[in-house]
Coordinates of C-alpha atoms in Angstrom, one line a residue:
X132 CA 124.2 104.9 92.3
X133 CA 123.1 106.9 88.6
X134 CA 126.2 106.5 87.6
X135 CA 126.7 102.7 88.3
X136 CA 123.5 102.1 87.1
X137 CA 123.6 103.7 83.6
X138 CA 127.3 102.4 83.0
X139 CA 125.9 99.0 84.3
X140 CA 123.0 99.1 81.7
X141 CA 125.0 100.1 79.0
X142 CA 127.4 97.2 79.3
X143 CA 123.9 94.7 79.5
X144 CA 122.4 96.3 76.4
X145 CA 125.8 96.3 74.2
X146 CA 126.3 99.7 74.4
X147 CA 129.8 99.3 76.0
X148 CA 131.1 96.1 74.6
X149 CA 134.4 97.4 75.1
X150 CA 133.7 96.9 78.9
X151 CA 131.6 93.8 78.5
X152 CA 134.8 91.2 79.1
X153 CA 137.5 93.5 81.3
X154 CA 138.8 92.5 84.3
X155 CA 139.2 94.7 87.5
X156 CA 142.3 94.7 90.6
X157 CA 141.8 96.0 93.7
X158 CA 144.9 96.0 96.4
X159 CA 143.5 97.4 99.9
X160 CA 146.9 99.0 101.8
X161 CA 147.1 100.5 105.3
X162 CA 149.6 101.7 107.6
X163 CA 150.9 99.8 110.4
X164 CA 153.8 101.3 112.6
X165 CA 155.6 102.9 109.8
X166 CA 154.6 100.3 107.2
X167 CA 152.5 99.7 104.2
X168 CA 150.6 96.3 105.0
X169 CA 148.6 94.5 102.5
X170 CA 145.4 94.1 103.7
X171 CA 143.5 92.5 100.7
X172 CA 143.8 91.5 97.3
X173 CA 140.4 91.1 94.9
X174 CA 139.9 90.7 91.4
X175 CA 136.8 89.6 88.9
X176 CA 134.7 90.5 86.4
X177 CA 134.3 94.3 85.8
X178 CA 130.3 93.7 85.0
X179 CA 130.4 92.2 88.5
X180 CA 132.1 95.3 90.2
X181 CA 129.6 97.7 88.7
X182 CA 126.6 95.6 89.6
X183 CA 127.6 95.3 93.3
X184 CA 128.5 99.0 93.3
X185 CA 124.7 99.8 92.4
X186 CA 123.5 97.2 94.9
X187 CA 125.5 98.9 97.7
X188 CA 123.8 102.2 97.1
X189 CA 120.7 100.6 96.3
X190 CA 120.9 98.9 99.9
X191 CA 122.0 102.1 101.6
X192 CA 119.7 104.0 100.6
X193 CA 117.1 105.5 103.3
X194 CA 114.7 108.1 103.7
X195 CA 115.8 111.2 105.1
X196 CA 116.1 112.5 108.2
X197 CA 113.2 115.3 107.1
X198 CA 111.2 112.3 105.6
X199 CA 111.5 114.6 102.1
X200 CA 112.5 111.7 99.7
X201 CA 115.9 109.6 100.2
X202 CA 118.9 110.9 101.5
X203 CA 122.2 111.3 99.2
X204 CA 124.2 108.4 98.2
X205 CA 127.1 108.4 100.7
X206 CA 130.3 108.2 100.4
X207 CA 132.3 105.3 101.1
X208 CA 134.4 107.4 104.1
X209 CA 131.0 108.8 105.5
X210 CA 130.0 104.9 105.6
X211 CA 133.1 104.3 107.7
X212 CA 132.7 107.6 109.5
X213 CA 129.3 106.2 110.7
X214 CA 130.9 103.8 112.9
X215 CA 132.9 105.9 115.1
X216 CA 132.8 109.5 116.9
X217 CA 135.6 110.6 114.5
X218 CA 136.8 108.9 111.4
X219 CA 140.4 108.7 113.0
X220 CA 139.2 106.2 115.3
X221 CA 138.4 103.9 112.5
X222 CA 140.4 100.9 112.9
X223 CA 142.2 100.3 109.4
X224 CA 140.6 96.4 109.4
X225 CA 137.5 97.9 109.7
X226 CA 137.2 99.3 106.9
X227 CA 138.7 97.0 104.9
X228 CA 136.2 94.7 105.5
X229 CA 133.4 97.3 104.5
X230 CA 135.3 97.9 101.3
X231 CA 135.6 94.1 100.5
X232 CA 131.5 94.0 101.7
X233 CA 131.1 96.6 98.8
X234 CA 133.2 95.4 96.5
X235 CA 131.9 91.7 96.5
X236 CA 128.0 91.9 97.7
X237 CA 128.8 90.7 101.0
X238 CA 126.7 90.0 103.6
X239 CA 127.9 93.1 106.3
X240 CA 129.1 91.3 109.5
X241 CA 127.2 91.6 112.6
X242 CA 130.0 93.5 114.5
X243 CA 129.5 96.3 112.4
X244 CA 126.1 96.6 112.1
X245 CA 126.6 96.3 116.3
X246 CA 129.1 99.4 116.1
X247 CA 126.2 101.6 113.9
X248 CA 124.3 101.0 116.5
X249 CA 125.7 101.5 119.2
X250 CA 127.1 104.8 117.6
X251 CA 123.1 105.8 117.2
X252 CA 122.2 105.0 120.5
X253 CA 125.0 106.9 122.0
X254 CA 124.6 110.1 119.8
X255 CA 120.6 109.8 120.5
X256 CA 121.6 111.6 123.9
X257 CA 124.3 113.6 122.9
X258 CA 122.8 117.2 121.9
X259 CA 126.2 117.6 120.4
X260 CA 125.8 115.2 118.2
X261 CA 123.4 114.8 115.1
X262 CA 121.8 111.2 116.1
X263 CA 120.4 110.7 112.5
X264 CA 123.2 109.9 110.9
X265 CA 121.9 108.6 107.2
X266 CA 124.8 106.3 106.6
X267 CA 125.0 104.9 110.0
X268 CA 121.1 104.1 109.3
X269 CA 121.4 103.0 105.6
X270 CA 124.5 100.5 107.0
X271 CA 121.5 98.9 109.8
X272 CA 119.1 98.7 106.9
X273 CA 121.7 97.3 104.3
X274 CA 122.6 94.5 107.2
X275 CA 119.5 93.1 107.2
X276 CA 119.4 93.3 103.3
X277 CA 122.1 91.0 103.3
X278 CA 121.4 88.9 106.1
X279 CA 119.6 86.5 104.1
X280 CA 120.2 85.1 101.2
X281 CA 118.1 86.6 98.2
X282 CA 117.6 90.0 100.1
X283 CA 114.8 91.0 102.4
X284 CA 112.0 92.2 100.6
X285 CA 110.1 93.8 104.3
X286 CA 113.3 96.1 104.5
X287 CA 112.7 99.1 102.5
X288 CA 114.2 102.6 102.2
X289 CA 111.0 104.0 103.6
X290 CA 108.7 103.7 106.6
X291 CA 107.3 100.0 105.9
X292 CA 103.3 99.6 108.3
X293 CA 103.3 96.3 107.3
X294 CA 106.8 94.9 108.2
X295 CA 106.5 91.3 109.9
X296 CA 108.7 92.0 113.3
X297 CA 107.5 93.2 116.7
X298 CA 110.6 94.9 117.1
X299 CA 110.3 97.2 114.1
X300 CA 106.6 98.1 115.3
X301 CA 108.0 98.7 118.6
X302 CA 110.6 101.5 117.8
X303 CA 107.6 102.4 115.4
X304 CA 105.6 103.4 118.9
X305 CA 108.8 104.8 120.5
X306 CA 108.8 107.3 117.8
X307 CA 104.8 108.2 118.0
X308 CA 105.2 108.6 121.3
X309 CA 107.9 110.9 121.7
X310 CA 106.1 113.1 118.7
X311 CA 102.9 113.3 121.2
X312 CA 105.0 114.1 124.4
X313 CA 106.5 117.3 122.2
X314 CA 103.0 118.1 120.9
X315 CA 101.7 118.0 123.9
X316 CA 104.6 119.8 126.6
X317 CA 106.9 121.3 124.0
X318 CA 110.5 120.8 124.1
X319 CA 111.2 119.3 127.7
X320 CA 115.0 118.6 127.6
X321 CA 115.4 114.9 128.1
X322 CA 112.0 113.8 126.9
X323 CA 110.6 109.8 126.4
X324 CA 113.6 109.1 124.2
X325 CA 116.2 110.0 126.1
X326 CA 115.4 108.9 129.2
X327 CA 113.9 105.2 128.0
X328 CA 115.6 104.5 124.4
X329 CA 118.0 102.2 125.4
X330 CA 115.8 100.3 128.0
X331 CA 112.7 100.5 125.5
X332 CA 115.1 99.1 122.7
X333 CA 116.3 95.9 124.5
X334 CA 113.4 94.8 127.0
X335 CA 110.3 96.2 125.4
X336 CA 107.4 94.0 126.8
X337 CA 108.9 95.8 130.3
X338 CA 108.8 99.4 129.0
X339 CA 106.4 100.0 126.4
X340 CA 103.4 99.2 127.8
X341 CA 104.4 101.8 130.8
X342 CA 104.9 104.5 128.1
X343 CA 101.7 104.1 126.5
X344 CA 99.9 104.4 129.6
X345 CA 101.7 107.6 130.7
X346 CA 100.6 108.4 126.5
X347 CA 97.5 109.0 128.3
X348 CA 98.1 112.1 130.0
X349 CA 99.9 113.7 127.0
X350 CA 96.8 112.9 125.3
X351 CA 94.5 115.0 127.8
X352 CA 96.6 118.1 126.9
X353 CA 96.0 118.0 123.4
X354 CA 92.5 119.3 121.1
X355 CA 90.3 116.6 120.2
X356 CA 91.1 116.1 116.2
X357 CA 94.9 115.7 117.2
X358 CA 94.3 114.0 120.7
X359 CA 92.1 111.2 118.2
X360 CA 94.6 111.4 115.3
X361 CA 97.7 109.9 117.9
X362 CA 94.8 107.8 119.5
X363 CA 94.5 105.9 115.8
X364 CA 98.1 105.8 115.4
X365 CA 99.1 104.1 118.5
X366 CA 96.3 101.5 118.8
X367 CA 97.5 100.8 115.1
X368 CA 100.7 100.2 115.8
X369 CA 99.7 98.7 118.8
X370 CA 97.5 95.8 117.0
X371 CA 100.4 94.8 115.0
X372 CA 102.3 93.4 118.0
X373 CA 100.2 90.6 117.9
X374 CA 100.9 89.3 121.7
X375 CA 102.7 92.5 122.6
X376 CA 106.1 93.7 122.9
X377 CA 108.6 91.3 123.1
X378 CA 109.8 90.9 126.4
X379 CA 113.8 90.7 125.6
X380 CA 115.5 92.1 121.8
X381 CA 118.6 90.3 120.6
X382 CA 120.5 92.6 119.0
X383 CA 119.1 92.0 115.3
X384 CA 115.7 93.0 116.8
X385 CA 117.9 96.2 118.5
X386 CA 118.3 96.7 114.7
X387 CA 114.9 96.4 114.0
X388 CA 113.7 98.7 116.5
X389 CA 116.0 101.2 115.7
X390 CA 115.2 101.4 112.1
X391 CA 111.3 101.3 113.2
X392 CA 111.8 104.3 115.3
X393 CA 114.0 106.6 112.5
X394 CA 111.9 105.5 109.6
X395 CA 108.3 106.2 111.8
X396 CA 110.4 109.6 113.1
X397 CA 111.2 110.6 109.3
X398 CA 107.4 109.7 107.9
X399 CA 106.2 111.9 111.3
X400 CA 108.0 114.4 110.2
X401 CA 107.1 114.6 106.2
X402 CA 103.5 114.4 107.7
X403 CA 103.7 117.7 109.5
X404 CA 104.9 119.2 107.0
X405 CA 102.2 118.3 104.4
X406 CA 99.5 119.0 106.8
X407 CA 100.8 122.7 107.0
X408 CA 101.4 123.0 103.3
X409 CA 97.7 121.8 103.3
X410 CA 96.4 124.5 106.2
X411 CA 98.5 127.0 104.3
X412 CA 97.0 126.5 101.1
X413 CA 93.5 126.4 102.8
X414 CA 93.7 129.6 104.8

């Protein structure tokens, strides 16, 4: 996104002029049953491409896994890669539509925002897999971006307390919860995520309110100062669901609730690690 951005600055402060007026062609070819088929054709300002270019990073971008700053930029095949167990498995229109969602600032189709997460769900489970994909989670962010017109301000790259929807605040709690169960049990194979992720995800007001109550007994095991520090954090979360949980998610609130639980995860994370930088320092 640098890059874009400095090129794209140049051109707006007269630096390029050269580049100010050019035009740019893009074919998009793929291979079907031994032949090349044309699968689009777009052209337009160059000052246009670079500007979308930078607002595709820009929308990508998410905080890493770690919760130590933002991920890298990805690349355009680790975007497609996102979507699928192996990249071979991309369909070819697939990607053409993400490349034409790049190319012209497009809003990213539901189906494929549905495909990312379905990806993260399944690889949530599978130890084999890494489920924090930063692409796959960048694309879910990026669709919401896009899904209105003008952008969506509440969607940022980082772990956002005041975000308006239930669902975020709900995969928010999901993620608080799961950090207690491991603080207080240790690693217990298939812990609250595994077992209740994808039920928690699309009928909270059924699940989560189970799960906090069990939160009680985690919170017995634990030493008073951290025992009241997860207290604070669930009743906070807890107060911005209003009502409480919603009963059923669509699957834009799925969305939501994933990127609620990897954002919370990814600041949870980033926390422990300052608080033993701090101790380390103190001692």
């Amino acid at each position: 996104m640098g890059a874009a951005h400095r090129l794209l600055e140049s051109i707006r402060k007269g630096e390029r002029v050269d580049l100010g007026n050019n035009h740019y062609y893009a074919l998009t070819l793929s291979g079907a049953s031994g032949r090349v088929m044309v699968r689009d054709w777009m052209e337009g300002r160059f000052k246009d491409l670079v500007s979308n270019i930078e607002a595709w990073f820009s929308d990508l971008a998410i905080v890493a896994r770690d919760g130590k700053g933002q991920a890298h930029d990805p690349k355009f095949m680790a975007v497609c890669g996102a979507l699928v167990r192996e990249l071979k498995d991309l369909p070819a229109p697939t990607a053409a539509t993400l490349w034409k969602t790049a190319i012209q600032r497009l809003p990213i189709p539901q189906p494929i925002m549905a495909q990312a997460l379905a990806r993260f769900r399944t690889d949530l489970v599978d130890k084999d897999q890494p489920p924090f994909n930063h692409a796959r989670m960048g694309l879910i962010k990026a669709y919401f971006i896009r899904l209105n017109q003008g952008g969506n301000t509440t969607m940022t790259a980082y772990l956002n307390p005041d975000h308006p929807s239930p669902a975020y605040h709900c995969g928010r709690l999901l993620a608080i919860l799961a950090n207690l169960q491991r603080a207080a049990l240790g690693d217990v194979g298939a812990g609250v995520v595994q077992r209740y992720y994808a039920a928690a995800s699309q009928t909270p007001g059924l699940i989560i309110g189970r799960l906090v109550s069990n939160a009680r007994n985690h919170l017995g095991k634990l030493e008073g100062g951290l025992a009241y520090w997860y207290e604070n954090q669930i009743a906070d979360v807890m107060g911005r669901l209003g009502d409480g949980a919603p009963r059923i998610l669509d699957l834009n609130g799925q969305g939501l609730f994933a990127l609620g639980y990897y954002q919370q995860l990814a600041a949870l994370r980033e926390g422990k690690k300052t608080n033993e930088t701090t101790q380390g320092e103190t001692k």
